Amino acid sequence: MNFSRLADYVEARLLAQGRALSAWLPVGWAIGSLLYFLPRHEPGFWAGSVGGGVGLTVLVFGWGRLTTRCAGYALLVISLGFLSMRGQARRQPPMPALPSLAVLMRGTLSDVSRREEAGQIRQRWRIKDAVFESGVDIGMAPLKRDLILFARDDRSYTPGMKLRLRAVLRPPDWPAFPGGRDRQKEAWFDSLAGTGRVLGAPDVIQTPKGYVWGRWRLLIAADIAGHLSGQRAAIASTLLAGHGEGISRQTRAAYAASGLAHILAVAGLHLGLVMGVVFTVSRRVLVIWPWLGLRLPCREIAACVALGAGAVYVFLTGLHLPALRSLGMAGLATCALLGGRRVLSMRSLALIALGLLIVSPVLVLDLSFQMSFAAVMALIAGYEALRPSFVRRAEQGKKSGIGHHLMLLSLTSLLAGGATLPIVMTGFGSFQPWFILANLLAVPVAAFCVMPAGLCSLLLMPFGLSGLPLWVMGQGIGVISFLASHVSALPFAHVPVPRMMWWGLPVYMAGLAGICLWRGRTRLVFILPIVVGCFSPLWGERPRLLVSPDAGLMAFREGWHWFVGPHNGLENQRLAEWERAWPLQVKRSAVSPSCAETGCTLKIGRRPVTIWFTLPSQTAQDRLCQEKEAFIVSAVPLPERCRPDGFIDRFSVWRDGAFMVNAASGKMKVISDRSWRGSRFWVPRVGFKGVPNLPLAQAE
């Protein structure tokens, strides 16, 4: 009887949702895509087809009540998401074998960006159809994956050029620690073969062909550099041409600490401002002549013109994912306006999200995708909940003064910033408590000064008259940068936070989707997963010992400090990732009382651990290697005679990547990167250097 009442209650709640249930389709697709990454081995087709078959059977035969049919829909959508993610992973071309020495190569330049660094011009190139002309690779077919190359060259290069150059290449880096950022996975789905450094000056063997948008972006960036300088020029190039490589680390840090990092990323804010300016100007122009304004649908025409301008802006800035999402929303809003329907709704957002996930399911792992949809979803749900109060205010005849607009701006910053805050904490390892204050001051400057002036400069560039609007744009950027630097200097402006557990962000996103998409008071139940996800760092264990993927950097924790062994400057990036994941003060191992000249001795759990930065004397080796409880961590390969029950040396990280050692229930727990990620397409096998670029012989 109780089960029957529970079923009736669930049935009533589902019926109350009505058409809002359709907004859950992209959520189910995203869950299925995420499930693909959980196994330690590549899942077979049957792993996703079984659930889809069960769900389809329930739908076809119509068994049971609405609850059963909804469960069938959920199983089917989750299975489709799983299978689409599996298909996308299997469609990627294999990783090629990159030469270990400097190689002469040629390829087509598909993207170029420039920035000034220490008085020199540094360029970032994306090379496609690369062909190696040295060694055993002579005569190979063009690579199916692209290469990212960095060059110090002050000459001008445009997309479409074919270059011959000499470069030193390297495959994607291993994660800095088990569970850290996986650049090998990112490269696998981004069709990248690796990165490299250009040696000398390249030769242009063919003039540019095609790549009109890329060359147009370079011309815009060059015009901006002729009128602005420094970081103002770099930010203007980012907003108008999508070239963000010129923004310095200090500027990005200041914007991130003040909660203004979204201004440096071409996203919905910039597209909305561009389309808003074009819509307003177009409608004003159409109604200047009353006879024409009374006979034409001026609002609809202005909306179509604004949509076209928005599409040009998105292409011009490089087709970034948040801008594509915003363009899709704008397209649906325009269609709704032309059809007399509601312009912005949760179902339109769900339709755009589902379309993007069908095309590329791996977007579910993209930080910008998560932030973009979380912010818009929170804005739609928040303003829908507050709509009755706005209607009552309008019925009472209250005027919308400057205070009302400031309140709306603060509310927008609170909803969007609050929804994306845990995602920012996960991606950047920091918390910005002053983001509402910074956005309250900076967003109006961007809306009424920076973007309108930038749009005017784009229109006037063909006539050589872009100087004045670019100057105005530069002044607005200067004001925003001034705000960012001063807000970031406030107390507690940049609070470091430890990394979430691997399940923390998915649980938070599920709770956020529930509280935004579900109707009725029962949505308050979804507050629990939001809280659990946000506080998941409290359940995480701080590692006692970390070893980098090449054993060139080792660190151990004592109290509230990281003690880091000797390392070169190339390891600073990995050390920064460790600090961001577990924010503790870093000290040199030499100042630790546990360390001597050749290494350190500590205890993890109940087991003694010895760290050797260099091999000690023969006597010390023989004494320690004969102890059964000894655990040795060595930056160099251990001799054959020294193989205790537990050890990590240079050969260990060569086989299994980075290592992390924890203490759980008084016992030592050793985790390697290979044991964490398992055997997946993007994880290289032991000793695997990539698929040979020349076809292998059919037979000897």
PDB file of C-alpha atoms in Angstrom, residues 547 551 554 610-615 632-639 647-651 653:
ATOM      1  CA  VAL A 547      56.221  12.430  -7.858  1.00  0.00           C
ATOM      2  CA  ALA A 551      60.612  12.109 -11.522  1.00  0.00           C
ATOM      3  CA  MET A 554      59.226  15.373  -5.895  1.00  0.00           C
ATOM      4  CA  THR A 610      63.108   7.327   2.052  1.00  0.00           C
ATOM      5  CA  ILE A 611      63.425   9.852  -0.769  1.00  0.00           C
ATOM      6  CA  TRP A 612      66.656   9.883  -2.776  1.00  0.00           C
ATOM      7  CA  PHE A 613      67.281  12.902  -4.982  1.00  0.00           C
ATOM      8  CA  THR A 614      70.618  11.302  -5.902  1.00  0.00           C
ATOM      9  CA  LEU A 615      71.937   7.831  -5.131  1.00  0.00           C
ATOM     10  CA  ILE A 632      62.268   4.015  -1.555  1.00  0.00           C
ATOM     11  CA  VAL A 633      61.413   6.931  -3.844  1.00  0.00           C
ATOM     12  CA  SER A 634      64.293   7.721  -6.193  1.00  0.00           C
ATOM     13  CA  ALA A 635      64.685  10.385  -8.870  1.00  0.00           C
ATOM     14  CA  VAL A 636      67.127   8.093 -10.690  1.00  0.00           C
ATOM     15  CA  PRO A 637      66.832   4.407 -11.653  1.00  0.00           C
ATOM     16  CA  LEU A 638      67.513   2.065  -8.750  1.00  0.00           C
ATOM     17  CA  PRO A 639      70.239  -0.560  -9.193  1.00  0.00           C
ATOM     18  CA  PHE A 647      59.728   1.578  -4.515  1.00  0.00           C
ATOM     19  CA  ILE A 648      59.204   4.340  -7.075  1.00  0.00           C
ATOM     20  CA  ASP A 649      62.075   5.251  -9.370  1.00  0.00           C
ATOM     21  CA  ARG A 650      62.688   6.767 -12.784  1.00  0.00           C
ATOM     22  CA  PHE A 651      61.595   3.578 -14.546  1.00  0.00           C
ATOM     23  CA  VAL A 653      57.215   6.894 -13.716  1.00  0.00           C
TER      24      VAL A 653
END
